[in-house]
C-alpha cells in the first residue's frame, strides 16, 4: 500500500520537474483523514514558488490521470495547509491482501540495505558476575535489531566484546581469592570494593573442589591469585554464554580485550594516531586530542605510571571495526555510558571514518516488580536481579518481548505477576495466543470435510468483508511501511507495538464473528484474513526472537 503510493507520488512529483530524495508518507492519527497521508506539497512550496494547496492539486490531478480506469482510490482529499489524504478502495485492499497471502514474508519486507555491511556490538558485559536485567534488555534489543536489519537487506555481524583485561577482572580474582582463603579457615580480609554475592563463594568453592579433585596449586600467593583469576573468569564467561544461549541470543564473533594487547593492536592503534598527529605527551602521560573532534577535553590513554586506561583498548577495538570497513557500526551500551560517546566518535573520525556511520544505542535499566512492588535483590548476585532469575520464572519469550515493549532509552518496569498471567494484561501472551488461536481455526478446518482446506484462499470474495474486517486488512497492509521505518530508525520496539495492536484487533473480532460457518464463501474470505494475520504475526515474532506457538 505505502510502496504503491510512494511510486505514484514519485511519478507525480517528477512531472512537476522537482527532484525528490525521499517522500514522507504517514498514517493519519484519525481514520477520517484517510488511510495514508503525505505533506509533500508543503516541502516543494519554496522550490516551486507556489502555494502548497496548488501544488497538492496538481499532484492529485497527475495521480488521478495515471490511475484512471483503475479502482485504486475510494477518495483523495486535500487538507490545509497542504496535506494530501488517500483512502484506498476495497478492491485495491483485497488485491493487496491476496498478494500478501501469495508472497507471504516477501510481501512484508523491502531490500533497503542493498547488502551494506553492519556490525552490531551488544551485551559485552564484564565477565565478573552474572548478567543483570540491563544486559538482558541489551541482548533482546541487539538480537531484534540484527534480525530486523538482516530482513531488510543488510549483512549483519553480531559481536560480543569481552572485557577480560584491566582492573575489574583483577578485582574479581582478588574477591574469589579472599573467599577461597576464608574457606580454608584463614582470617583473610575481603577487599572493601570487592564483588559480593553468593556467586563469589560458589567460584571459590569450585576452585577448592577442583584442588581436592587433583588440581593442585603450587607456588606463591601471587601464583595462586593468577590461577584463581583465570579460573573465575572462565567460569563466569561460560555462565554468561549459557544464559545467552538459553535466552536464544547468538553472536558471530567474540572479541577479547586481552587479545588486543597480546597482538599489539593497542600499541599499533596509538602509533597510528600519533602518526596522524593526534597523540601527545603531557605530565609523563600520553593523551589523545579528542577535543579536535568536539569532545569536551582530551583523554589520557597511558597514565604516568605506564598503565593503559580502558580508553586505550577501546581505541584499538574501534580501530579494528573501522579496518573491517563496515558501512555502519552500531554499539549498544548501558545508559550510564552516555558521556563516553563523544570520545569514541572522536576516535573514529581521527581514523577517517564518518562520525554519522557510528550509531550508539543506549539501554536504560529495568525495574522488576511483583504485584506492583519492587523485587528484592538477588541473593546470588548480591546487588541486582539476574537475567537468569527472570528467565527461570517467566521464560525467555516473555522476558524478551517485555524488554522490547518500550524504546531502549526509556526506563522499563516489568511486573512478574503480570508477565505470568494468561490474559490480555500480558502483552506477549496476548500476541502469541492470537497466533495459536488462528492455528486452532485451521486445525478445525482440516479436521472437517467441508472442502475449504483444499481450496486456494486467495480466491476469496472481498465484497463479503465488513467494515471491521477492512480495518484489519488496512492494518495488515501497513506492516511493510512500519517494518521499513523500524529498520531505518533502528527501533525494533515498533514491531512489538504493532503486534500488540494487531492482536488487540483480532481477539475482539474472533469473539464477535464466526470464522467457520455454513456459508462457504464467507468462511473462505475470513480464513483468508486469518491466514494473512498469521503470516504477519509469525514474521513480527521472528524478528523479535520470540516463538510463534501453534498451541497454548
mmCIF file with all atom_site columns, C-alpha atoms in Angstrom, residues 175-186 200 204-205 207-208 211 217 224 228:
data_model
loop_
_atom_site.group_PDB
_atom_site.id
_atom_site.type_symbol
_atom_site.label_atom_id
_atom_site.label_alt_id
_atom_site.label_comp_id
_atom_site.label_asym_id
_atom_site.label_entity_id
_atom_site.label_seq_id
_atom_site.pdbx_PDB_ins_code
_atom_site.Cartn_x
_atom_site.Cartn_y
_atom_site.Cartn_z
_atom_site.occupancy
_atom_site.B_iso_or_equiv
_atom_site.pdbx_formal_charge
_atom_site.auth_seq_id
_atom_site.auth_comp_id
_atom_site.auth_asym_id
_atom_site.auth_atom_id
_atom_site.pdbx_PDB_model_num
ATOM 1  C CA . UNK A 1 175 ? 37.444 -11.261 45.619 1.00 0.00 ? 175 UNK A CA 1
ATOM 2  C CA . UNK A 1 176 ? 37.407 -15.003 44.881 1.00 0.00 ? 176 UNK A CA 1
ATOM 3  C CA . UNK A 1 177 ? 40.940 -15.352 46.289 1.00 0.00 ? 177 UNK A CA 1
ATOM 4  C CA . UNK A 1 178 ? 39.864 -13.772 49.587 1.00 0.00 ? 178 UNK A CA 1
ATOM 5  C CA . UNK A 1 179 ? 36.797 -16.003 49.800 1.00 0.00 ? 179 UNK A CA 1
ATOM 6  C CA . UNK A 1 180 ? 38.966 -19.037 48.993 1.00 0.00 ? 180 UNK A CA 1
ATOM 7  C CA . UNK A 1 181 ? 41.314 -18.184 51.851 1.00 0.00 ? 181 UNK A CA 1
ATOM 8  C CA . UNK A 1 182 ? 38.350 -17.829 54.207 1.00 0.00 ? 182 UNK A CA 1
ATOM 9  C CA . UNK A 1 183 ? 37.008 -21.241 53.131 1.00 0.00 ? 183 UNK A CA 1
ATOM 10 C CA . UNK A 1 184 ? 40.338 -22.654 54.226 1.00 0.00 ? 184 UNK A CA 1
ATOM 11 C CA . UNK A 1 185 ? 39.755 -21.222 57.675 1.00 0.00 ? 185 UNK A CA 1
ATOM 12 C CA . UNK A 1 186 ? 42.197 -18.360 57.232 1.00 0.00 ? 186 UNK A CA 1
ATOM 13 C CA . UNK A 1 200 ? 31.800 -15.333 44.614 1.00 0.00 ? 200 UNK A CA 1
ATOM 14 C CA . UNK A 1 204 ? 35.836 -20.103 45.466 1.00 0.00 ? 204 UNK A CA 1
ATOM 15 C CA . UNK A 1 205 ? 34.283 -23.448 46.333 1.00 0.00 ? 205 UNK A CA 1
ATOM 16 C CA . UNK A 1 207 ? 38.246 -23.808 42.677 1.00 0.00 ? 207 UNK A CA 1
ATOM 17 C CA . UNK A 1 208 ? 38.715 -25.521 46.057 1.00 0.00 ? 208 UNK A CA 1
ATOM 18 C CA . UNK A 1 211 ? 42.025 -28.815 44.018 1.00 0.00 ? 211 UNK A CA 1
ATOM 19 C CA . UNK A 1 217 ? 48.034 -25.093 43.177 1.00 0.00 ? 217 UNK A CA 1
ATOM 20 C CA . UNK A 1 224 ? 47.540 -18.822 43.316 1.00 0.00 ? 224 UNK A CA 1
ATOM 21 C CA . UNK A 1 228 ? 42.050 -18.251 40.679 1.00 0.00 ? 228 UNK A CA 1
#
